[in-house]
Amino acid sequence: MLNIILFGPPGAGKGTQSENLVQEYELVHLSTGDIFRSNIKGGTELGKMAKSFMDKGELVPDDITIGMLQSEVNKVSDANGFIFDGFPRTVAQARSLDEYLESKGEEITAMLALEVTEDELKTRLMDRAQTSGRKDDANMDVIEKRIKVYKEETAPVAAHYESLGKFKAVNGEGDIDEIAERLFSAIETLKSQNKS
Ligand code: AMP
């Protein structure tokens, strides 16, 4: 299986590039943010609980997020692999993901990090607010909180996969198709390294 973590701050283009990776490698896309938002839409208890954190730009607690992610992985019986988008966002989530995959005889192939300057992130998120209908994109205080949470709680996850030789940073600015090509070539490099 090809199990990719698509990593990066809010607005880095994880959702957009996940679509390109799904097409290229026929992977199952799991976005914890999308799953929370569909629960909010459906009015579930999980959605109500998650909303209170999401509206403030805070992370949903680990135990809830991890449980939800595992049950989504479990629903898939036959896959070439997964793209984890927006997960793991804490070191505890990363450890639990590694253990969970190991229990299934699987592992993370690579973490690919989309690098984008902070000014560009803010511009993209404010632009996205026009069409996404997302409350957390429409308010600069919430955007800044999400970037702060990313730096403090999420960025350390990169070191975890770096220490396993699975981390690759990719320039996330420029033409969407060119960024996709950078991701494909990073995957091919990591795949060939893993084989040798
Ligand atoms: P995203 O769609 O990835 O930008 O996520 C939107 C919001 O959902 C985040 O700001 C968090 O409140 C919540 N969220 C998504 N993924 C996670 C996660 N792995 N851990 C905790 N909270 C998450």
GROMACS .gro file of C-alpha atoms and ligand atoms in nm:
model
  219
    1MET     CA    1   0.000   0.000   0.000
    2LEU     CA    2   0.097   0.360  -0.056
    3ASN     CA    3   0.010   0.556   0.256
    4ILE     CA    4   0.079   0.927   0.222
    5ILE     CA    5   0.040   1.201   0.479
    6LEU     CA    6  -0.017   1.531   0.304
    7PHE     CA    7   0.110   1.785   0.553
    8GLY     CA    8   0.115   2.162   0.580
    9PRO     CA    9  -0.049   2.462   0.743
   10PRO     CA   10  -0.409   2.565   0.675
   11GLY     CA   11  -0.431   2.700   0.320
   12ALA     CA   12  -0.125   2.509   0.195
   13GLY     CA   13  -0.334   2.330  -0.070
   14LYS     CA   14  -0.371   1.987   0.094
   15GLY     CA   15  -0.728   1.938  -0.025
   16THR     CA   16  -0.654   2.046  -0.383
   17GLN     CA   17  -0.342   1.834  -0.413
   18SER     CA   18  -0.512   1.535  -0.250
   19GLU     CA   19  -0.740   1.525  -0.555
   20ASN     CA   20  -0.437   1.506  -0.784
   21LEU     CA   21  -0.281   1.227  -0.576
   22VAL     CA   22  -0.608   1.033  -0.569
   23GLN     CA   23  -0.619   1.043  -0.950
   24GLU     CA   24  -0.256   0.954  -1.001
   25TYR     CA   25  -0.230   0.670  -0.748
   26GLU     CA   26  -0.596   0.565  -0.693
   27LEU     CA   27  -0.580   0.625  -0.321
   28VAL     CA   28  -0.856   0.671  -0.067
   29HIS     CA   29  -0.865   1.031   0.055
   30LEU     CA   30  -0.932   1.080   0.426
   31SER     CA   31  -0.962   1.440   0.539
   32THR     CA   32  -1.044   1.473   0.908
   33GLY     CA   33  -1.163   1.832   0.848
   34ASP     CA   34  -1.406   1.713   0.575
   35ILE     CA   35  -1.533   1.431   0.799
   36PHE     CA   36  -1.594   1.674   1.085
   37ARG     CA   37  -1.773   1.915   0.848
   38SER     CA   38  -1.999   1.641   0.713
   39ASN     CA   39  -2.085   1.547   1.072
   40ILE     CA   40  -2.168   1.912   1.146
   41LYS     CA   41  -2.395   1.919   0.838
   42GLY     CA   42  -2.561   1.597   0.947
   43GLY     CA   43  -2.619   1.733   1.297
   44THR     CA   44  -2.449   1.440   1.471
   45GLU     CA   45  -2.323   1.453   1.830
   46LEU     CA   46  -1.966   1.427   1.696
   47GLY     CA   47  -2.033   1.724   1.467
   48LYS     CA   48  -2.175   1.936   1.749
   49MET     CA   49  -1.879   1.864   1.968
   50ALA     CA   50  -1.622   1.924   1.690
   51LYS     CA   51  -1.786   2.252   1.584
   52SER     CA   52  -1.716   2.419   1.917
   53PHE     CA   53  -1.340   2.369   1.861
   54MET     CA   54  -1.336   2.429   1.485
   55ASP     CA   55  -1.515   2.765   1.505
   56LYS     CA   56  -1.240   2.890   1.738
   57GLY     CA   57  -0.956   2.752   1.524
   58GLU     CA   58  -0.861   2.500   1.794
   59LEU     CA   59  -0.789   2.130   1.750
   60VAL     CA   60  -1.058   1.875   1.827
   61PRO     CA   61  -0.928   1.658   2.118
   62ASP     CA   62  -0.698   1.371   2.020
   63ASP     CA   63  -0.906   1.081   2.155
   64ILE     CA   64  -1.211   1.186   1.951
   65THR     CA   65  -1.012   1.255   1.633
   66ILE     CA   66  -0.811   0.933   1.656
   67GLY     CA   67  -1.122   0.720   1.718
   68MET     CA   68  -1.299   0.878   1.423
   69LEU     CA   69  -1.002   0.833   1.188
   70GLN     CA   70  -0.960   0.466   1.280
   71SER     CA   71  -1.325   0.392   1.220
   72GLU     CA   72  -1.301   0.559   0.875
   73VAL     CA   73  -0.995   0.350   0.784
   74ASN     CA   74  -1.181   0.040   0.901
   75LYS     CA   75  -1.471   0.111   0.665
   76VAL     CA   76  -1.239   0.064   0.366
   77SER     CA   77  -1.185  -0.300   0.276
   78ASP     CA   78  -0.986  -0.283  -0.045
   79ALA     CA   79  -0.753   0.010  -0.111
   80ASN     CA   80  -0.424   0.083  -0.289
   81GLY     CA   81  -0.350   0.307   0.003
   82PHE     CA   82  -0.461   0.623   0.178
   83ILE     CA   83  -0.397   0.995   0.168
   84PHE     CA   84  -0.422   1.134   0.517
   85ASP     CA   85  -0.510   1.504   0.482
   86GLY     CA   86  -0.517   1.712   0.799
   87PHE     CA   87  -0.419   1.412   1.011
   88PRO     CA   88  -0.203   1.359   1.213
   89ARG     CA   89  -0.197   1.708   1.362
   90THR     CA   90  -0.029   1.624   1.693
   91VAL     CA   91   0.258   1.394   1.785
   92ALA     CA   92   0.011   1.178   1.983
   93GLN     CA   93  -0.203   1.137   1.669
   94ALA     CA   94   0.108   1.043   1.468
   95ARG     CA   95   0.211   0.778   1.719
   96SER     CA   96  -0.137   0.632   1.730
   97LEU     CA   97  -0.156   0.625   1.349
   98ASP     CA   98   0.178   0.444   1.325
   99GLU     CA   99   0.070   0.186   1.585
  100TYR     CA  100  -0.267   0.139   1.423
  101LEU     CA  101  -0.119   0.084   1.076
  102GLU     CA  102   0.141  -0.151   1.221
  103SER     CA  103  -0.138  -0.359   1.376
  104LYS     CA  104  -0.270  -0.401   1.021
  105GLY     CA  105   0.074  -0.488   0.881
  106GLU     CA  106   0.096  -0.148   0.714
  107GLU     CA  107   0.297   0.172   0.754
  108ILE     CA  108   0.322   0.532   0.640
  109THR     CA  109   0.516   0.548   0.313
  110ALA     CA  110   0.585   0.920   0.319
  111MET     CA  111   0.493   1.252   0.472
  112LEU     CA  112   0.489   1.523   0.206
  113ALA     CA  113   0.487   1.878   0.339
  114LEU     CA  114   0.356   2.165   0.129
  115GLU     CA  115   0.555   2.478   0.211
  116VAL     CA  116   0.383   2.815   0.165
  117THR     CA  117   0.467   3.156   0.316
  118GLU     CA  118   0.241   3.288   0.590
  119ASP     CA  119   0.127   3.590   0.385
  120GLU     CA  120   0.026   3.361   0.099
  121LEU     CA  121  -0.165   3.132   0.340
  122LYS     CA  122  -0.368   3.424   0.476
  123THR     CA  123  -0.447   3.550   0.125
  124ARG     CA  124  -0.555   3.204   0.010
  125LEU     CA  125  -0.778   3.144   0.314
  126MET     CA  126  -0.951   3.481   0.285
  127ASP     CA  127  -1.007   3.411  -0.088
  128ARG     CA  128  -1.134   3.062  -0.011
  129ALA     CA  129  -1.385   3.208   0.238
  130GLN     CA  130  -1.573   3.360  -0.059
  131THR     CA  131  -1.664   3.015  -0.187
  132SER     CA  132  -1.604   2.764   0.094
  133GLY     CA  133  -1.872   2.898   0.326
  134ARG     CA  134  -1.632   2.804   0.605
  135LYS     CA  135  -1.667   3.018   0.915
  136ASP     CA  136  -1.307   2.945   1.012
  137ASP     CA  137  -1.181   3.091   0.680
  138ALA     CA  138  -1.382   3.411   0.708
  139ASN     CA  139  -1.228   3.561   1.021
  140MET     CA  140  -0.864   3.677   1.040
  141ASP     CA  141  -0.842   3.614   1.417
  142VAL     CA  142  -0.947   3.251   1.361
  143ILE     CA  143  -0.706   3.215   1.066
  144GLU     CA  144  -0.422   3.346   1.284
  145LYS     CA  145  -0.520   3.112   1.565
  146ARG     CA  146  -0.514   2.814   1.323
  147ILE     CA  147  -0.167   2.912   1.199
  148LYS     CA  148  -0.047   2.949   1.560
  149VAL     CA  149  -0.189   2.607   1.653
  150TYR     CA  150  -0.019   2.463   1.345
  151LYS     CA  151   0.321   2.604   1.450
  152GLU     CA  152   0.289   2.496   1.814
  153GLU     CA  153   0.112   2.161   1.797
  154THR     CA  154   0.132   2.032   1.441
  155ALA     CA  155   0.472   2.137   1.303
  156PRO     CA  156   0.653   1.902   1.551
  157VAL     CA  157   0.489   1.606   1.374
  158ALA     CA  158   0.730   1.665   1.082
  159ALA     CA  159   1.031   1.582   1.302
  160HIS     CA  160   0.868   1.251   1.392
  161TYR     CA  161   0.856   1.137   1.028
  162GLU     CA  162   1.188   1.302   0.949
  163SER     CA  163   1.352   1.080   1.211
  164LEU     CA  164   1.202   0.780   1.029
  165GLY     CA  165   1.346   0.901   0.694
  166LYS     CA  166   0.996   0.951   0.554
  167PHE     CA  167   0.972   1.329   0.535
  168LYS     CA  168   0.992   1.537   0.219
  169ALA     CA  169   0.921   1.910   0.187
  170VAL     CA  170   0.776   2.037  -0.140
  171ASN     CA  171   0.735   2.396  -0.259
  172GLY     CA  172   0.360   2.456  -0.235
  173GLU     CA  173   0.356   2.785  -0.428
  174GLY     CA  174   0.302   2.835  -0.800
  175ASP     CA  175   0.099   2.653  -1.061
  176ILE     CA  176  -0.130   2.377  -0.924
  177ASP     CA  177  -0.019   2.122  -1.186
  178GLU     CA  178   0.347   2.199  -1.126
  179ILE     CA  179   0.300   2.147  -0.751
  180ALA     CA  180   0.133   1.813  -0.830
  181GLU     CA  181   0.435   1.711  -1.041
  182ARG     CA  182   0.665   1.799  -0.751
  183LEU     CA  183   0.458   1.574  -0.524
  184PHE     CA  184   0.460   1.285  -0.773
  185SER     CA  185   0.835   1.304  -0.811
  186ALA     CA  186   0.884   1.320  -0.431
  187ILE     CA  187   0.672   1.004  -0.396
  188GLU     CA  188   0.870   0.822  -0.662
  189THR     CA  189   1.198   0.918  -0.492
  190LEU     CA  190   1.078   0.801  -0.150
  191LYS     CA  191   0.936   0.479  -0.295
  192SER     CA  192   1.265   0.390  -0.462
  193GLN     CA  193   1.459   0.475  -0.143
  194ASN     CA  194   1.231   0.249   0.061
  195LYS     CA  195   1.292  -0.039  -0.178
  196SER     CA  196   1.671  -0.020  -0.157
  197AMP     P1  197  -0.907   2.140   0.799
  197AMP     O1  198  -1.025   2.115   0.712
  197AMP     O2  199  -0.802   2.034   0.787
  197AMP     O3  200  -0.851   2.280   0.781
  197AMP     O4  201  -0.959   2.132   0.949
  197AMP     C1  202  -1.057   2.222   0.998
  197AMP     C2  203  -1.064   2.212   1.149
  197AMP     O5  204  -1.104   2.078   1.186
  197AMP     C3  205  -0.933   2.235   1.224
  197AMP     O6  206  -0.905   2.372   1.246
  197AMP     C4  207  -0.960   2.159   1.354
  197AMP     O7  208  -1.046   2.233   1.439
  197AMP     C5  209  -1.040   2.038   1.305
  197AMP     N1  210  -0.949   1.925   1.272
  197AMP     C6  211  -0.928   1.870   1.149
  197AMP     N2  212  -0.838   1.770   1.156
  197AMP     C7  213  -0.802   1.761   1.286
  197AMP     C8  214  -0.710   1.678   1.357
  197AMP     N3  215  -0.637   1.584   1.294
  197AMP     N4  216  -0.699   1.696   1.491
  197AMP     C9  217  -0.772   1.789   1.556
  197AMP     N5  218  -0.857   1.872   1.495
  197AMP    C10  219  -0.873   1.859   1.360
   0.00000   0.00000   0.00000
